PDB file of C-alpha atoms in Angstrom:
ATOM      1  CA  UNK A   1      27.080  37.328 -20.313  1.00  0.00           C
ATOM      2  CA  UNK A   2      24.893  34.930 -18.372  1.00  0.00           C
ATOM      3  CA  UNK A   3      22.002  36.374 -16.413  1.00  0.00           C
ATOM      4  CA  UNK A   4      21.639  33.248 -14.300  1.00  0.00           C
ATOM      5  CA  UNK A   5      19.467  33.657 -11.235  1.00  0.00           C
ATOM      6  CA  UNK A   6      22.332  32.449  -9.014  1.00  0.00           C
ATOM      7  CA  UNK A   7      24.423  35.456 -10.122  1.00  0.00           C
ATOM      8  CA  UNK A   8      22.192  37.696  -7.997  1.00  0.00           C
ATOM      9  CA  UNK A   9      22.662  35.666  -4.800  1.00  0.00           C
ATOM     10  CA  UNK A  10      25.566  36.782  -2.604  1.00  0.00           C
ATOM     11  CA  UNK A  11      28.136  34.119  -1.702  1.00  0.00           C
ATOM     12  CA  UNK A  12      28.826  33.211   1.915  1.00  0.00           C
ATOM     13  CA  UNK A  13      32.241  34.883   1.585  1.00  0.00           C
ATOM     14  CA  UNK A  14      30.572  38.093   0.477  1.00  0.00           C
ATOM     15  CA  UNK A  15      28.061  37.959   3.312  1.00  0.00           C
ATOM     16  CA  UNK A  16      30.700  37.147   5.918  1.00  0.00           C
ATOM     17  CA  UNK A  17      33.054  39.918   4.773  1.00  0.00           C
ATOM     18  CA  UNK A  18      30.172  42.402   4.937  1.00  0.00           C
ATOM     19  CA  UNK A  19      29.340  41.260   8.491  1.00  0.00           C
ATOM     20  CA  UNK A  20      33.004  41.600   9.506  1.00  0.00           C
ATOM     21  CA  UNK A  21      33.064  45.125   8.081  1.00  0.00           C
ATOM     22  CA  UNK A  22      29.805  46.142   9.793  1.00  0.00           C
ATOM     23  CA  UNK A  23      30.994  44.742  13.144  1.00  0.00           C
ATOM     24  CA  UNK A  24      34.189  46.791  13.137  1.00  0.00           C
ATOM     25  CA  UNK A  25      36.611  46.081  15.951  1.00  0.00           C
ATOM     26  CA  UNK A  26      33.826  44.441  18.008  1.00  0.00           C
ATOM     27  CA  UNK A  27      33.952  41.422  15.735  1.00  0.00           C
ATOM     28  CA  UNK A  28      31.555  38.589  15.070  1.00  0.00           C
ATOM     29  CA  UNK A  29      30.992  35.176  16.628  1.00  0.00           C
ATOM     30  CA  UNK A  30      28.942  32.155  15.678  1.00  0.00           C
ATOM     31  CA  UNK A  31      26.019  32.957  17.983  1.00  0.00           C
ATOM     32  CA  UNK A  32      25.676  36.459  16.590  1.00  0.00           C
ATOM     33  CA  UNK A  33      24.862  38.034  13.280  1.00  0.00           C
ATOM     34  CA  UNK A  34      26.367  35.464  10.858  1.00  0.00           C
ATOM     35  CA  UNK A  35      23.902  32.825  12.003  1.00  0.00           C
ATOM     36  CA  UNK A  36      20.988  35.257  12.123  1.00  0.00           C
ATOM     37  CA  UNK A  37      21.771  37.119   8.900  1.00  0.00           C
ATOM     38  CA  UNK A  38      22.811  34.418   6.476  1.00  0.00           C
ATOM     39  CA  UNK A  39      22.370  31.120   8.277  1.00  0.00           C
ATOM     40  CA  UNK A  40      26.099  30.501   8.746  1.00  0.00           C
ATOM     41  CA  UNK A  41      26.483  27.280  10.695  1.00  0.00           C
ATOM     42  CA  UNK A  42      30.249  26.827  10.463  1.00  0.00           C
ATOM     43  CA  UNK A  43      31.753  30.279  10.948  1.00  0.00           C
ATOM     44  CA  UNK A  44      35.267  28.997  11.830  1.00  0.00           C
ATOM     45  CA  UNK A  45      35.477  27.276   8.428  1.00  0.00           C
ATOM     46  CA  UNK A  46      34.320  30.379   6.561  1.00  0.00           C
ATOM     47  CA  UNK A  47      36.810  32.543   8.483  1.00  0.00           C
ATOM     48  CA  UNK A  48      39.567  30.076   7.623  1.00  0.00           C
ATOM     49  CA  UNK A  49      38.571  30.165   3.947  1.00  0.00           C
ATOM     50  CA  UNK A  50      38.672  33.959   3.944  1.00  0.00           C
ATOM     51  CA  UNK A  51      42.239  33.772   5.184  1.00  0.00           C
ATOM     52  CA  UNK A  52      43.432  30.929   2.975  1.00  0.00           C
ATOM     53  CA  UNK A  53      41.518  31.664  -0.234  1.00  0.00           C
ATOM     54  CA  UNK A  54      41.102  35.450  -0.027  1.00  0.00           C
ATOM     55  CA  UNK A  55      44.256  36.388   1.898  1.00  0.00           C
ATOM     56  CA  UNK A  56      42.493  38.302   4.681  1.00  0.00           C
ATOM     57  CA  UNK A  57      44.178  38.700   8.081  1.00  0.00           C
ATOM     58  CA  UNK A  58      41.447  38.042  10.586  1.00  0.00           C
ATOM     59  CA  UNK A  59      42.167  38.450  14.279  1.00  0.00           C
ATOM     60  CA  UNK A  60      40.560  36.107  16.778  1.00  0.00           C
ATOM     61  CA  UNK A  61      40.200  35.585  20.502  1.00  0.00           C
ATOM     62  CA  UNK A  62      38.273  33.115  22.677  1.00  0.00           C
ATOM     63  CA  UNK A  63      35.843  34.718  25.101  1.00  0.00           C
ATOM     64  CA  UNK A  64      33.775  33.227  27.914  1.00  0.00           C
ATOM     65  CA  UNK A  65      30.052  32.850  27.443  1.00  0.00           C
ATOM     66  CA  UNK A  66      27.363  31.757  29.893  1.00  0.00           C
ATOM     67  CA  UNK A  67      25.006  29.325  28.173  1.00  0.00           C
ATOM     68  CA  UNK A  68      21.250  29.179  28.810  1.00  0.00           C
ATOM     69  CA  UNK A  69      21.643  26.614  31.603  1.00  0.00           C
ATOM     70  CA  UNK A  70      24.075  28.924  33.414  1.00  0.00           C
ATOM     71  CA  UNK A  71      27.271  27.051  32.653  1.00  0.00           C
ATOM     72  CA  UNK A  72      30.389  28.487  31.098  1.00  0.00           C
ATOM     73  CA  UNK A  73      31.611  27.861  27.596  1.00  0.00           C
ATOM     74  CA  UNK A  74      33.740  29.844  25.193  1.00  0.00           C
ATOM     75  CA  UNK A  75      33.347  31.116  21.662  1.00  0.00           C
ATOM     76  CA  UNK A  76      35.812  32.650  19.279  1.00  0.00           C
ATOM     77  CA  UNK A  77      35.290  36.257  18.168  1.00  0.00           C
ATOM     78  CA  UNK A  78      36.688  37.272  14.771  1.00  0.00           C
ATOM     79  CA  UNK A  79      37.476  40.750  13.415  1.00  0.00           C
ATOM     80  CA  UNK A  80      39.533  42.406  10.709  1.00  0.00           C
ATOM     81  CA  UNK A  81      42.921  43.377  12.133  1.00  0.00           C
ATOM     82  CA  UNK A  82      42.902  47.105  11.322  1.00  0.00           C
ATOM     83  CA  UNK A  83      41.753  49.754   8.858  1.00  0.00           C
ATOM     84  CA  UNK A  84      44.188  48.572   6.165  1.00  0.00           C
ATOM     85  CA  UNK A  85      42.804  45.041   6.395  1.00  0.00           C
ATOM     86  CA  UNK A  86      39.257  46.423   6.328  1.00  0.00           C
ATOM     87  CA  UNK A  87      40.114  48.318   3.122  1.00  0.00           C
ATOM     88  CA  UNK A  88      41.403  45.083   1.564  1.00  0.00           C
ATOM     89  CA  UNK A  89      38.235  43.301   2.689  1.00  0.00           C
ATOM     90  CA  UNK A  90      36.149  46.074   1.131  1.00  0.00           C
ATOM     91  CA  UNK A  91      38.000  45.631  -2.185  1.00  0.00           C
ATOM     92  CA  UNK A  92      37.339  41.879  -2.086  1.00  0.00           C
ATOM     93  CA  UNK A  93      33.689  42.485  -1.199  1.00  0.00           C
ATOM     94  CA  UNK A  94      33.241  44.881  -4.108  1.00  0.00           C
ATOM     95  CA  UNK A  95      34.988  42.454  -6.455  1.00  0.00           C
ATOM     96  CA  UNK A  96      32.603  39.674  -5.392  1.00  0.00           C
ATOM     97  CA  UNK A  97      29.639  42.019  -5.838  1.00  0.00           C
ATOM     98  CA  UNK A  98      30.785  42.988  -9.335  1.00  0.00           C
ATOM     99  CA  UNK A  99      31.212  39.308 -10.276  1.00  0.00           C
ATOM    100  CA  UNK A 100      27.501  38.835  -9.682  1.00  0.00           C
ATOM    101  CA  UNK A 101      26.704  42.125 -11.411  1.00  0.00           C
ATOM    102  CA  UNK A 102      25.701  43.945  -8.227  1.00  0.00           C
ATOM    103  CA  UNK A 103      26.692  47.535  -7.506  1.00  0.00           C
ATOM    104  CA  UNK A 104      29.742  48.023  -5.301  1.00  0.00           C
ATOM    105  CA  UNK A 105      29.367  49.466  -1.807  1.00  0.00           C
ATOM    106  CA  UNK A 106      28.928  53.222  -2.294  1.00  0.00           C
ATOM    107  CA  UNK A 107      31.603  55.658  -1.124  1.00  0.00           C
ATOM    108  CA  UNK A 108      29.614  57.000   1.832  1.00  0.00           C
ATOM    109  CA  UNK A 109      28.968  53.532   3.256  1.00  0.00           C
ATOM    110  CA  UNK A 110      32.578  52.511   2.551  1.00  0.00           C
ATOM    111  CA  UNK A 111      33.851  55.496   4.580  1.00  0.00           C
ATOM    112  CA  UNK A 112      31.456  54.626   7.415  1.00  0.00           C
ATOM    113  CA  UNK A 113      32.561  50.985   7.448  1.00  0.00           C
ATOM    114  CA  UNK A 114      36.261  51.848   7.400  1.00  0.00           C
ATOM    115  CA  UNK A 115      35.814  54.357  10.232  1.00  0.00           C
ATOM    116  CA  UNK A 116      34.926  51.429  12.527  1.00  0.00           C
ATOM    117  CA  UNK A 117      38.533  50.203  12.455  1.00  0.00           C
ATOM    118  CA  UNK A 118      41.702  51.413  14.139  1.00  0.00           C
ATOM    119  CA  UNK A 119      44.623  52.747  12.163  1.00  0.00           C
ATOM    120  CA  UNK A 120      47.356  50.151  11.676  1.00  0.00           C
ATOM    121  CA  UNK A 121      50.277  50.264  14.100  1.00  0.00           C
ATOM    122  CA  UNK A 122      53.184  52.335  12.855  1.00  0.00           C
ATOM    123  CA  UNK A 123      56.554  50.544  12.707  1.00  0.00           C
ATOM    124  CA  UNK A 124      59.060  51.569  15.365  1.00  0.00           C
ATOM    125  CA  UNK A 125      61.661  54.060  14.137  1.00  0.00           C
TER     126      UNK A 125
END
């Protein structure tokens, strides 16, 4: 097996999924942690890729923001839909970590991350 240096560097999908998990139902936006943590400059594209290429259901909503000059603009917030989706995201994250020979997220942290999400809605009887 190759021990290439690039194997130890997390992918942007891995980093973004981890940020989505840590944010819980509060979500992430392009002015927040993705830009600060891993230099993400095109969060909408990465979110789209996570849906199209990884099959994640990511909720989104536009919210108002006051920019530094005092004017209004809007940004999109993104979050994993519910605890089931967060569990799927955690599986994908651990799979990506294993591909680069990194340890999976430990059970205690996994439980903490999943506790940040609501239970999925139960179907009507």
